[in-house]
mmCIF file of C-alpha atoms and ligand atoms in Angstrom:
data_model
loop_
_atom_site.group_PDB
_atom_site.id
_atom_site.type_symbol
_atom_site.label_atom_id
_atom_site.label_comp_id
_atom_site.label_asym_id
_atom_site.label_seq_id
_atom_site.Cartn_x
_atom_site.Cartn_y
_atom_site.Cartn_z
ATOM 1 C CA MET A 4 -100.559 -66.358 -2.041
ATOM 2 C CA LYS A 5 -99.720 -64.095 -4.640
ATOM 3 C CA THR A 6 -101.820 -63.361 -7.719
ATOM 4 C CA ALA A 7 -100.497 -63.088 -11.309
ATOM 5 C CA VAL A 8 -102.252 -61.964 -14.118
ATOM 6 C CA VAL A 9 -101.228 -64.057 -17.400
ATOM 7 C CA THR A 10 -101.841 -62.087 -20.688
ATOM 8 C CA GLY A 11 -101.255 -64.246 -23.427
ATOM 9 C CA GLY A 12 -101.012 -67.633 -21.150
ATOM 10 C CA ALA A 13 -102.199 -70.149 -23.717
ATOM 11 C CA GLY A 14 -98.980 -69.048 -26.298
ATOM 12 C CA PHE A 15 -95.448 -70.604 -26.481
ATOM 13 C CA LEU A 16 -93.652 -68.730 -23.728
ATOM 14 C CA GLY A 17 -97.222 -67.362 -21.612
ATOM 15 C CA SER A 18 -97.700 -71.278 -20.415
ATOM 16 C CA HIS A 19 -94.149 -72.030 -19.828
ATOM 17 C CA LEU A 20 -93.935 -68.296 -17.800
ATOM 18 C CA THR A 21 -97.090 -70.071 -15.944
ATOM 19 C CA ASP A 22 -95.647 -72.510 -14.965
ATOM 20 C CA ARG A 23 -92.344 -71.144 -12.929
ATOM 21 C CA LEU A 24 -95.097 -68.849 -11.640
ATOM 22 C CA LEU A 25 -97.129 -71.809 -10.415
ATOM 23 C CA LEU A 26 -94.144 -73.453 -8.770
ATOM 24 C CA GLU A 27 -92.378 -70.245 -7.298
ATOM 25 C CA GLY A 28 -95.719 -70.135 -5.079
ATOM 26 C CA TYR A 29 -98.381 -67.926 -7.205
ATOM 27 C CA ARG A 30 -101.720 -68.143 -8.526
ATOM 28 C CA VAL A 31 -101.970 -67.605 -11.692
ATOM 29 C CA ILE A 32 -105.266 -66.327 -13.875
ATOM 30 C CA GLY A 33 -104.343 -66.979 -17.568
ATOM 31 C CA VAL A 34 -105.871 -64.127 -20.056
ATOM 32 C CA ASP A 35 -106.258 -65.643 -24.079
ATOM 33 C CA ASN A 36 -108.185 -65.082 -27.073
ATOM 34 C CA PHE A 37 -106.144 -67.983 -28.739
ATOM 35 C CA ILE A 38 -105.490 -65.851 -31.795
ATOM 36 C CA THR A 39 -101.854 -67.326 -32.052
ATOM 37 C CA GLY A 40 -101.921 -69.515 -28.940
ATOM 38 C CA ASN A 41 -103.181 -73.157 -28.080
ATOM 39 C CA PRO A 42 -105.317 -74.140 -25.514
ATOM 40 C CA ALA A 43 -103.186 -77.533 -25.841
ATOM 41 C CA ASN A 44 -99.990 -75.478 -24.056
ATOM 42 C CA LEU A 45 -102.696 -75.931 -20.873
ATOM 43 C CA ASP A 46 -104.156 -78.888 -21.253
ATOM 44 C CA HIS A 47 -101.938 -80.525 -18.388
ATOM 45 C CA LEU A 48 -103.130 -77.144 -15.833
ATOM 46 C CA LYS A 49 -106.445 -79.068 -16.210
ATOM 47 C CA GLY A 50 -108.119 -79.247 -12.656
ATOM 48 C CA ASN A 51 -105.501 -77.501 -10.457
ATOM 49 C CA PRO A 52 -106.616 -75.713 -7.782
ATOM 50 C CA ASN A 53 -104.092 -72.395 -8.425
ATOM 51 C CA TYR A 54 -104.797 -72.097 -12.122
ATOM 52 C CA SER A 55 -107.946 -70.310 -13.924
ATOM 53 C CA PHE A 56 -108.207 -68.822 -16.871
ATOM 54 C CA ILE A 57 -110.080 -65.937 -19.063
ATOM 55 C CA GLU A 58 -111.061 -66.215 -22.588
ATOM 56 C CA GLN A 59 -110.912 -62.439 -23.562
ATOM 57 C CA ASP A 60 -109.570 -60.161 -25.812
ATOM 58 C CA VAL A 61 -107.404 -57.541 -23.899
ATOM 59 C CA THR A 62 -107.680 -55.074 -26.296
ATOM 60 C CA LYS A 63 -110.945 -54.653 -24.453
ATOM 61 C CA TYR A 64 -111.694 -53.862 -21.312
ATOM 62 C CA ILE A 65 -110.507 -56.157 -18.994
ATOM 63 C CA ASP A 66 -112.688 -56.883 -15.650
ATOM 64 C CA ILE A 67 -110.831 -59.527 -13.749
ATOM 65 C CA PRO A 68 -112.403 -59.536 -9.979
ATOM 66 C CA GLY A 69 -110.380 -59.692 -7.009
ATOM 67 C CA GLU A 70 -107.198 -59.282 -6.071
ATOM 68 C CA ILE A 71 -104.138 -58.941 -8.322
ATOM 69 C CA ASP A 72 -100.387 -58.491 -7.314
ATOM 70 C CA PHE A 73 -98.741 -58.727 -10.996
ATOM 71 C CA ILE A 74 -99.239 -58.852 -14.705
ATOM 72 C CA PHE A 75 -97.451 -60.607 -17.448
ATOM 73 C CA HIS A 76 -98.909 -58.523 -20.670
ATOM 74 C CA PHE A 77 -97.740 -61.338 -22.985
ATOM 75 C CA ALA A 78 -100.764 -60.944 -25.599
ATOM 76 C CA SER A 79 -99.229 -60.051 -28.804
ATOM 77 C CA PRO A 80 -98.538 -62.299 -31.991
ATOM 78 C CA ALA A 81 -95.338 -62.928 -32.043
ATOM 79 C CA SER A 82 -93.793 -64.237 -35.549
ATOM 80 C CA PRO A 83 -93.252 -62.119 -38.481
ATOM 81 C CA ILE A 84 -95.743 -64.920 -40.281
ATOM 82 C CA ASP A 85 -98.894 -63.781 -37.624
ATOM 83 C CA TYR A 86 -98.126 -60.024 -37.362
ATOM 84 C CA LEU A 87 -98.021 -59.462 -41.498
ATOM 85 C CA GLU A 88 -101.016 -61.847 -41.371
ATOM 86 C CA LEU A 89 -102.612 -60.253 -38.217
ATOM 87 C CA PRO A 90 -101.327 -56.533 -38.989
ATOM 88 C CA ILE A 91 -104.184 -54.588 -37.103
ATOM 89 C CA GLN A 92 -104.106 -56.897 -34.394
ATOM 90 C CA THR A 93 -100.975 -56.451 -33.393
ATOM 91 C CA LEU A 94 -100.436 -52.614 -33.366
ATOM 92 C CA LYS A 95 -104.136 -52.622 -31.612
ATOM 93 C CA VAL A 96 -103.103 -55.446 -28.985
ATOM 94 C CA GLY A 97 -99.373 -53.362 -28.143
ATOM 95 C CA SER A 98 -100.792 -50.340 -28.160
ATOM 96 C CA LEU A 99 -104.862 -50.943 -26.573
ATOM 97 C CA GLY A 100 -103.306 -53.953 -24.915
ATOM 98 C CA THR A 101 -100.680 -52.318 -23.016
ATOM 99 C CA HIS A 102 -103.133 -49.473 -22.175
ATOM 100 C CA ASN A 103 -105.547 -51.801 -20.899
ATOM 101 C CA ALA A 104 -102.605 -53.855 -18.884
ATOM 102 C CA LEU A 105 -101.478 -50.737 -17.497
ATOM 103 C CA GLY A 106 -104.461 -49.485 -16.108
ATOM 104 C CA LEU A 107 -105.694 -52.792 -14.681
ATOM 105 C CA ALA A 108 -102.229 -53.078 -12.519
ATOM 106 C CA LEU A 109 -103.050 -49.176 -11.542
ATOM 107 C CA ALA A 110 -106.875 -50.583 -10.397
ATOM 108 C CA LYS A 111 -105.328 -53.141 -8.914
ATOM 109 C CA LYS A 112 -101.950 -51.554 -7.213
ATOM 110 C CA ALA A 113 -99.848 -54.398 -9.481
ATOM 111 C CA GLY A 114 -96.749 -54.788 -10.875
ATOM 112 C CA LEU A 115 -96.397 -55.422 -14.299
ATOM 113 C CA LEU A 116 -93.508 -56.857 -16.552
ATOM 114 C CA LEU A 117 -94.317 -55.929 -20.581
ATOM 115 C CA ALA A 118 -92.916 -58.755 -22.903
ATOM 116 C CA SER A 119 -91.381 -56.503 -25.414
ATOM 117 C CA THR A 120 -88.536 -57.302 -28.045
ATOM 118 C CA SER A 121 -84.731 -57.671 -29.821
ATOM 119 C CA GLU A 122 -86.800 -56.129 -32.484
ATOM 120 C CA CYS A 123 -87.316 -52.592 -30.706
ATOM 121 C CA TYR A 124 -83.612 -52.332 -32.008
ATOM 122 C CA GLY A 125 -84.958 -53.252 -36.388
ATOM 123 C CA ASP A 126 -82.105 -53.786 -38.151
ATOM 124 C CA PRO A 127 -79.631 -52.920 -35.543
ATOM 125 C CA LEU A 128 -76.674 -50.408 -36.804
ATOM 126 C CA VAL A 129 -75.077 -50.862 -33.443
ATOM 127 C CA HIS A 130 -73.926 -54.383 -32.659
ATOM 128 C CA PRO A 131 -74.026 -56.422 -30.181
ATOM 129 C CA GLN A 132 -77.216 -54.719 -28.918
ATOM 130 C CA THR A 133 -77.587 -52.469 -25.282
ATOM 131 C CA GLU A 134 -80.827 -51.147 -24.052
ATOM 132 C CA GLU A 135 -78.956 -47.745 -24.267
ATOM 133 C CA TYR A 136 -79.168 -48.316 -28.192
ATOM 134 C CA TRP A 137 -82.869 -46.504 -29.780
ATOM 135 C CA GLY A 138 -82.955 -48.968 -32.520
ATOM 136 C CA ASN A 139 -83.117 -48.485 -37.272
ATOM 137 C CA VAL A 140 -86.893 -49.369 -37.636
ATOM 138 C CA ASN A 141 -88.710 -48.748 -40.369
ATOM 139 C CA PRO A 142 -92.170 -47.252 -39.530
ATOM 140 C CA ILE A 143 -94.022 -48.126 -42.612
ATOM 141 C CA GLY A 144 -92.649 -50.944 -43.891
ATOM 142 C CA PRO A 145 -94.307 -54.706 -43.161
ATOM 143 C CA ARG A 146 -92.273 -55.268 -40.198
ATOM 144 C CA GLY A 147 -93.086 -51.507 -38.342
ATOM 145 C CA VAL A 148 -96.604 -52.902 -37.235
ATOM 146 C CA TYR A 149 -95.115 -55.383 -34.784
ATOM 147 C CA ASP A 150 -92.015 -53.033 -33.823
ATOM 148 C CA GLU A 151 -93.825 -49.840 -32.993
ATOM 149 C CA ALA A 152 -96.289 -51.531 -31.239
ATOM 150 C CA LYS A 153 -93.857 -53.213 -29.200
ATOM 151 C CA ARG A 154 -92.223 -49.500 -29.049
ATOM 152 C CA PHE A 155 -95.043 -47.689 -27.837
ATOM 153 C CA ALA A 156 -95.691 -50.049 -25.787
ATOM 154 C CA GLU A 157 -92.738 -49.259 -24.315
ATOM 155 C CA ALA A 158 -93.268 -45.493 -23.921
ATOM 156 C CA MET A 159 -96.585 -46.161 -22.579
ATOM 157 C CA THR A 160 -95.343 -48.572 -20.193
ATOM 158 C CA MET A 161 -92.500 -45.922 -18.639
ATOM 159 C CA ALA A 162 -95.299 -43.176 -18.217
ATOM 160 C CA TYR A 163 -96.890 -45.319 -16.716
ATOM 161 C CA HIS A 164 -94.301 -46.066 -14.627
ATOM 162 C CA ARG A 165 -93.230 -42.137 -14.242
ATOM 163 C CA TYR A 166 -96.371 -40.322 -13.802
ATOM 164 C CA HIS A 167 -99.037 -42.829 -12.083
ATOM 165 C CA HIS A 168 -95.348 -44.373 -10.512
ATOM 166 C CA VAL A 169 -96.864 -47.793 -11.502
ATOM 167 C CA ASP A 170 -94.254 -50.908 -10.596
ATOM 168 C CA THR A 171 -93.005 -52.016 -14.169
ATOM 169 C CA LYS A 172 -90.381 -53.798 -16.223
ATOM 170 C CA ILE A 173 -89.592 -54.773 -19.896
ATOM 171 C CA VAL A 174 -87.686 -57.396 -20.792
ATOM 172 C CA ARG A 175 -86.729 -57.175 -24.723
ATOM 173 C CA ILE A 176 -86.761 -61.131 -25.231
ATOM 174 C CA PHE A 177 -84.652 -62.186 -27.831
ATOM 175 C CA ASN A 178 -84.750 -65.218 -30.182
ATOM 176 C CA THR A 179 -86.315 -68.232 -27.684
ATOM 177 C CA TYR A 180 -87.529 -71.403 -29.067
ATOM 178 C CA GLY A 181 -88.298 -75.035 -27.623
ATOM 179 C CA PRO A 182 -91.345 -77.106 -27.140
ATOM 180 C CA ARG A 183 -94.742 -75.509 -27.349
ATOM 181 C CA MET A 184 -94.087 -73.529 -30.522
ATOM 182 C CA ARG A 185 -96.866 -73.975 -33.299
ATOM 183 C CA LEU A 186 -94.871 -76.022 -35.608
ATOM 184 C CA LYS A 187 -96.186 -73.999 -38.355
ATOM 185 C CA ASP A 188 -95.708 -70.419 -37.248
ATOM 186 C CA GLY A 189 -93.307 -69.630 -39.673
ATOM 187 C CA ARG A 190 -90.017 -68.612 -36.971
ATOM 188 C CA VAL A 191 -86.833 -70.220 -38.255
ATOM 189 C CA VAL A 192 -86.532 -72.898 -35.318
ATOM 190 C CA PRO A 193 -90.211 -75.038 -35.967
ATOM 191 C CA ALA A 194 -89.828 -74.110 -39.789
ATOM 192 C CA PHE A 195 -86.267 -75.763 -40.211
ATOM 193 C CA ILE A 196 -87.537 -78.739 -37.669
ATOM 194 C CA GLY A 197 -90.614 -79.679 -39.606
ATOM 195 C CA GLU A 198 -88.798 -79.140 -42.595
ATOM 196 C CA ALA A 199 -85.704 -81.876 -40.890
ATOM 197 C CA LEU A 200 -88.189 -84.196 -39.254
ATOM 198 C CA LYS A 201 -90.437 -84.766 -42.785
ATOM 199 C CA GLY A 202 -87.422 -84.470 -45.058
ATOM 200 C CA GLU A 203 -88.629 -81.816 -47.064
ATOM 201 C CA PRO A 204 -85.681 -78.951 -48.715
ATOM 202 C CA ILE A 205 -84.199 -76.313 -45.402
ATOM 203 C CA SER A 206 -85.752 -72.930 -46.929
ATOM 204 C CA VAL A 207 -83.578 -70.285 -45.905
ATOM 205 C CA PHE A 208 -84.410 -66.743 -46.620
ATOM 206 C CA GLY A 209 -82.249 -64.847 -48.326
ATOM 207 C CA ASP A 210 -78.578 -65.933 -48.402
ATOM 208 C CA GLY A 211 -78.333 -66.910 -44.665
ATOM 209 C CA SER A 212 -76.242 -64.047 -44.002
ATOM 210 C CA GLN A 213 -78.296 -62.958 -41.302
ATOM 211 C CA THR A 214 -76.829 -64.131 -37.828
ATOM 212 C CA ARG A 215 -79.753 -64.662 -34.598
ATOM 213 C CA SER A 216 -78.614 -65.752 -31.590
ATOM 214 C CA PHE A 217 -80.820 -68.229 -29.944
ATOM 215 C CA CYS A 218 -82.606 -68.940 -26.208
ATOM 216 C CA PHE A 219 -83.638 -72.098 -24.875
ATOM 217 C CA VAL A 220 -87.058 -71.184 -23.281
ATOM 218 C CA SER A 221 -86.070 -72.220 -19.237
ATOM 219 C CA ASP A 222 -83.109 -70.131 -19.604
ATOM 220 C CA LEU A 223 -85.639 -66.671 -20.695
ATOM 221 C CA ILE A 224 -88.459 -67.874 -18.234
ATOM 222 C CA ASP A 225 -85.420 -67.595 -15.261
ATOM 223 C CA GLY A 226 -84.910 -64.187 -16.814
ATOM 224 C CA ILE A 227 -87.967 -62.877 -16.438
ATOM 225 C CA TYR A 228 -88.679 -64.562 -13.239
ATOM 226 C CA LYS A 229 -85.357 -62.120 -11.772
ATOM 227 C CA LEU A 230 -86.449 -59.222 -13.220
ATOM 228 C CA SER A 231 -90.106 -59.607 -12.014
ATOM 229 C CA GLN A 232 -88.356 -59.484 -8.546
ATOM 230 C CA SER A 233 -86.262 -56.790 -9.146
ATOM 231 C CA ASP A 234 -86.925 -53.124 -8.656
ATOM 232 C CA PHE A 235 -85.504 -51.872 -12.124
ATOM 233 C CA HIS A 236 -87.601 -49.854 -14.026
ATOM 234 C CA GLU A 237 -86.140 -49.591 -17.838
ATOM 235 C CA PRO A 238 -85.761 -51.879 -20.566
ATOM 236 C CA VAL A 239 -83.292 -55.261 -19.971
ATOM 237 C CA ASN A 240 -82.055 -57.554 -22.365
ATOM 238 C CA ILE A 241 -82.967 -61.452 -22.122
ATOM 239 C CA GLY A 242 -81.453 -63.961 -24.296
ATOM 240 C CA ASN A 243 -78.701 -66.117 -25.386
ATOM 241 C CA PRO A 244 -75.560 -63.934 -27.376
ATOM 242 C CA ASN A 245 -74.566 -66.905 -29.144
ATOM 243 C CA GLU A 246 -74.426 -65.925 -32.542
ATOM 244 C CA LEU A 247 -75.121 -67.860 -36.006
ATOM 245 C CA THR A 248 -75.783 -66.482 -39.523
ATOM 246 C CA ILE A 249 -78.933 -69.164 -40.404
ATOM 247 C CA LYS A 250 -77.149 -70.944 -43.265
ATOM 248 C CA GLU A 251 -75.203 -72.693 -40.122
ATOM 249 C CA PHE A 252 -78.835 -72.743 -38.385
ATOM 250 C CA ALA A 253 -79.780 -75.318 -41.037
ATOM 251 C CA GLU A 254 -76.783 -76.960 -41.120
ATOM 252 C CA ARG A 255 -76.828 -77.352 -37.246
ATOM 253 C CA ILE A 256 -80.716 -78.755 -38.019
ATOM 254 C CA VAL A 257 -79.626 -80.727 -40.465
ATOM 255 C CA ARG A 258 -77.265 -82.846 -38.525
ATOM 256 C CA ILE A 259 -78.755 -83.059 -35.212
ATOM 257 C CA THR A 260 -81.858 -84.672 -36.515
ATOM 258 C CA GLY A 261 -79.598 -86.792 -38.625
ATOM 259 C CA SER A 262 -81.902 -85.801 -42.233
ATOM 260 C CA LYS A 263 -80.763 -85.815 -45.385
ATOM 261 C CA SER A 264 -82.271 -82.391 -46.186
ATOM 262 C CA THR A 265 -81.017 -80.853 -47.577
ATOM 263 C CA ILE A 266 -80.762 -76.104 -47.949
ATOM 264 C CA THR A 267 -82.578 -74.219 -50.644
ATOM 265 C CA PHE A 268 -82.496 -70.357 -51.074
ATOM 266 C CA GLN A 269 -86.239 -68.655 -50.476
ATOM 267 C CA PRO A 270 -86.633 -64.983 -50.612
ATOM 268 C CA LEU A 271 -85.307 -62.648 -47.991
ATOM 269 C CA PRO A 272 -88.158 -61.314 -46.524
ATOM 270 C CA VAL A 273 -88.773 -57.367 -45.978
ATOM 271 C CA ASP A 274 -86.836 -55.507 -43.564
ATOM 272 C CA ASP A 275 -85.717 -58.878 -42.076
ATOM 273 C CA PRO A 276 -82.314 -58.342 -39.240
ATOM 274 C CA LYS A 277 -79.279 -59.155 -40.980
ATOM 275 C CA GLN A 278 -78.199 -59.167 -37.160
ATOM 276 C CA ARG A 279 -79.328 -59.739 -33.983
ATOM 277 C CA ARG A 280 -77.017 -60.542 -30.516
ATOM 278 C CA PRO A 281 -77.963 -59.155 -27.179
ATOM 279 C CA ASP A 282 -75.871 -57.605 -24.776
ATOM 280 C CA ILE A 283 -76.509 -59.380 -21.802
ATOM 281 C CA THR A 284 -74.723 -57.513 -19.626
ATOM 282 C CA ARG A 285 -77.373 -55.492 -17.608
ATOM 283 C CA ALA A 286 -79.126 -58.771 -16.902
ATOM 284 C CA GLY A 287 -75.936 -60.077 -15.192
ATOM 285 C CA LYS A 288 -75.207 -57.187 -13.140
ATOM 286 C CA LEU A 289 -78.544 -56.429 -12.204
ATOM 287 C CA LEU A 290 -80.078 -59.937 -12.087
ATOM 288 C CA GLY A 291 -77.188 -62.550 -11.446
ATOM 289 C CA TRP A 292 -78.697 -64.075 -14.681
ATOM 290 C CA LYS A 293 -77.231 -65.802 -17.769
ATOM 291 C CA PRO A 294 -78.408 -68.864 -19.866
ATOM 292 C CA VAL A 295 -77.277 -72.370 -19.008
ATOM 293 C CA VAL A 296 -78.677 -74.298 -21.491
ATOM 294 C CA ASP A 297 -76.831 -75.024 -24.496
ATOM 295 C CA LEU A 298 -77.689 -74.916 -28.338
ATOM 296 C CA GLU A 299 -77.381 -78.540 -28.886
ATOM 297 C CA THR A 300 -79.298 -79.260 -25.741
ATOM 298 C CA GLY A 301 -82.112 -77.174 -26.553
ATOM 299 C CA LEU A 302 -82.132 -77.902 -29.410
ATOM 300 C CA SER A 303 -82.319 -81.625 -28.815
ATOM 301 C CA ARG A 304 -84.738 -81.040 -26.798
ATOM 302 C CA THR A 305 -87.146 -79.051 -28.889
ATOM 303 C CA ILE A 306 -86.542 -81.790 -31.929
ATOM 304 C CA GLU A 307 -87.821 -84.361 -28.990
ATOM 305 C CA TRP A 308 -91.093 -82.600 -28.263
ATOM 306 C CA PHE A 309 -91.748 -81.800 -32.204
ATOM 307 C CA LYS A 310 -90.890 -85.682 -33.190
ATOM 308 C CA SER A 311 -94.561 -86.859 -32.250
ATOM 309 C CA ARG A 312 -95.998 -83.736 -33.701
ATOM 310 C CA VAL A 313 -94.737 -82.981 -37.756
HETATM 311 P P1 NAD B 18 -97.049 -66.640 -29.170
HETATM 312 O O1 NAD B 18 -98.125 -67.061 -30.442
HETATM 313 O O2 NAD B 18 -97.219 -67.835 -28.691
HETATM 314 O O3 NAD B 18 -98.425 -65.994 -27.739
HETATM 315 C C1 NAD B 18 -99.189 -64.995 -27.564
HETATM 316 C C2 NAD B 18 -100.021 -65.234 -27.042
HETATM 317 O O4 NAD B 18 -100.878 -63.799 -27.157
HETATM 318 C C3 NAD B 18 -101.224 -66.387 -27.889
HETATM 319 O O5 NAD B 18 -101.683 -67.161 -26.929
HETATM 320 C C4 NAD B 18 -102.345 -64.816 -28.721
HETATM 321 O O6 NAD B 18 -103.113 -65.963 -28.640
HETATM 322 C C5 NAD B 18 -102.619 -64.296 -27.530
HETATM 323 N N1 NAD B 18 -102.726 -62.212 -27.822
HETATM 324 C C6 NAD B 18 -102.185 -62.078 -28.772
HETATM 325 N N2 NAD B 18 -103.249 -61.137 -29.550
HETATM 326 C C7 NAD B 18 -104.585 -61.138 -28.594
HETATM 327 C C8 NAD B 18 -104.701 -60.103 -27.374
HETATM 328 N N3 NAD B 18 -105.968 -59.362 -28.357
HETATM 329 N N4 NAD B 18 -106.104 -60.704 -26.553
HETATM 330 C C9 NAD B 18 -105.861 -62.030 -25.204
HETATM 331 N N5 NAD B 18 -104.737 -62.819 -25.920
HETATM 332 C C10 NAD B 18 -103.875 -62.407 -27.442
HETATM 333 O O7 NAD B 18 -95.705 -66.091 -28.792
HETATM 334 P P2 NAD B 18 -94.727 -65.634 -28.060
HETATM 335 O O8 NAD B 18 -93.615 -66.337 -28.473
HETATM 336 O O9 NAD B 18 -95.343 -66.920 -26.895
HETATM 337 O O10 NAD B 18 -94.884 -64.422 -27.431
HETATM 338 C C11 NAD B 18 -94.793 -64.003 -26.114
HETATM 339 C C12 NAD B 18 -94.577 -62.884 -26.090
HETATM 340 O O11 NAD B 18 -93.370 -62.343 -26.119
HETATM 341 C C13 NAD B 18 -94.911 -61.626 -27.079
HETATM 342 O O12 NAD B 18 -95.397 -60.641 -26.867
HETATM 343 C C14 NAD B 18 -93.839 -61.517 -28.372
HETATM 344 O O13 NAD B 18 -94.047 -59.882 -28.781
HETATM 345 C C15 NAD B 18 -92.758 -61.191 -27.427
HETATM 346 N N6 NAD B 18 -90.990 -62.403 -27.746
HETATM 347 C C16 NAD B 18 -91.503 -63.171 -28.360
HETATM 348 C C17 NAD B 18 -90.056 -63.408 -28.127
HETATM 349 C C18 NAD B 18 -90.027 -65.642 -28.985
HETATM 350 O O14 NAD B 18 -88.335 -65.690 -29.374
HETATM 351 N N7 NAD B 18 -90.861 -66.130 -28.271
HETATM 352 C C19 NAD B 18 -89.095 -62.620 -29.324
HETATM 353 C C20 NAD B 18 -89.489 -61.388 -28.330
HETATM 354 C C21 NAD B 18 -90.541 -61.156 -28.582
HETATM 355 N N1 UDP B 19 -85.911 -67.360 -41.512
HETATM 356 C C1 UDP B 19 -85.450 -68.317 -42.501
HETATM 357 N N2 UDP B 19 -86.327 -69.649 -42.879
HETATM 358 C C2 UDP B 19 -87.810 -69.617 -42.457
HETATM 359 C C3 UDP B 19 -88.364 -68.791 -41.399
HETATM 360 C C4 UDP B 19 -87.133 -68.105 -41.258
HETATM 361 O O1 UDP B 19 -84.407 -68.320 -43.461
HETATM 362 O O2 UDP B 19 -88.228 -70.669 -42.997
HETATM 363 C C5 UDP B 19 -84.863 -66.741 -41.588
HETATM 364 C C6 UDP B 19 -85.993 -65.270 -40.966
HETATM 365 O O3 UDP B 19 -85.424 -64.632 -42.750
HETATM 366 C C7 UDP B 19 -84.147 -64.891 -40.611
HETATM 367 C C8 UDP B 19 -84.160 -65.957 -39.575
HETATM 368 O O4 UDP B 19 -84.548 -67.109 -39.972
HETATM 369 O O5 UDP B 19 -83.773 -63.186 -41.138
HETATM 370 C C9 UDP B 19 -85.307 -65.905 -37.358
HETATM 371 O O6 UDP B 19 -86.829 -66.125 -38.147
HETATM 372 P P1 UDP B 19 -87.569 -65.643 -38.154
HETATM 373 O O7 UDP B 19 -89.002 -65.595 -38.753
HETATM 374 O O8 UDP B 19 -88.183 -66.838 -36.395
HETATM 375 O O9 UDP B 19 -87.267 -64.382 -36.639
HETATM 376 P P2 UDP B 19 -86.924 -63.088 -36.435
HETATM 377 O O10 UDP B 19 -85.380 -63.372 -35.558
HETATM 378 O O11 UDP B 19 -86.688 -62.777 -37.940
HETATM 379 O O12 UDP B 19 -88.189 -62.045 -35.770
#
C-alpha cells in the first residue's frame, strides 16, 4: 500500500483529494494547521484505518516517521480575502512551507505535486493562458503575497527537481468550486450562492465584465490525480475553459437558485484580473484529461450542499 501526505488536507481541495487517494488505495496522512481549513471536512474519515492526521504548521520543520511515497503540497490560504488577511502566513507557506515539503520529499525519496495557481499569470495579457506564458504580476500589490509566493514555490520545486532529482509535478489550478468551500471564504462561488439563498443583493465587484472559468471539484481532482501518476515535470493547467463574465455568473446563480436577489455593484479589488481562461491543450495531450461536469450540474450540486448551511 502506498502512502501519500496531503498538506492542507483539511481544506476544500485537500479533503476532496484525500477521498480520491483513499479510493485509489493509498494510505493518507493529512497535515494542516486549520488556518483556513475546516475540521468538519475530515469528519467522514474518522475511524478509517487508512487515514491519519497531524495538526501542524508546515512552515515549521515537518517530521513524519515511516515511509512516504508521494506528497501533495496543498497548504496555503487560497481565497483573496484570506490571503489579504494573512499576508505573511501566505508568503511563508508558499516559500518556507514549500521548502519543507520538498525537503521531506527528498529525505523520503518521495514524489511531490505542488498546488500552484492561475494567479501565476497575474492579470494576463495572453488569453487564454498557456503554460508558456510568464504572466503579468504586480509583486507589491495586495495580491502579490499569494502570486509571488506561488511563483517562488514553482521555482523552488523546479530547483529540487533539477538539482536533487526529486520527482516533482506542478499543477496550475484555475477557479474551482464545489461542496466543502467555506460559505464566508470570500470567493465568488460561495459568496453569490450564500447571498442568493438568503435573498440578499448579489455583490458583483466592479462592473462585472471581468471573466472567470469555473471547474467543478471532481473534474479538477481527476486531472490532479492523473498528473500525479505522470512523468511530466513542468506546469500543467487544470481547469474548465468555459468562460463567462462575473455579471453573467451572478445572473446564472440567481436563476438556478430561483432567488429574488437583485445585483449590486461594489468597488473592484486592486489588481483583480480582467480575464481568465485556461488553455488545457497540454493536460489533454499528456493526461487524456478534460472536464466533464458542466456548470449547471456542478452549480446545482454545490447549491444543494450549501442549502443546509446558510
Ligand atoms: P483552503 O483554504 O480550503 O485549503 C487550504 C488549506 O491549507 C487549509 O486547510 C489551511 O488550514 C491549510 N494551511 C494553510 N497554511 C498552512 C500551514 N502553514 N500549515 C498547514 N496547513 C496550512 O483552499 P483550497 O481552495 O482547498 O486550496 C488548496 C490549494 O489549492 C492552495 O494551495 C491553493 O493555493 C490552491 N489553489 C486553489 C484554487 C481553487 O480554486 N480552489 C485555485 C488555485 C490554486
Ligand atoms: N467577486 C465578486 N463578488 C464577490 C466575490 C468575488 O464580484 O463577492 C469577483 C472578483 O472581483 C473576481 C471574481 O469574482 O473578479 C472571482 O473572485 P474570487 O475571489 O472567487 O477569485 P479570483 O479568481 O479573483 O482569485
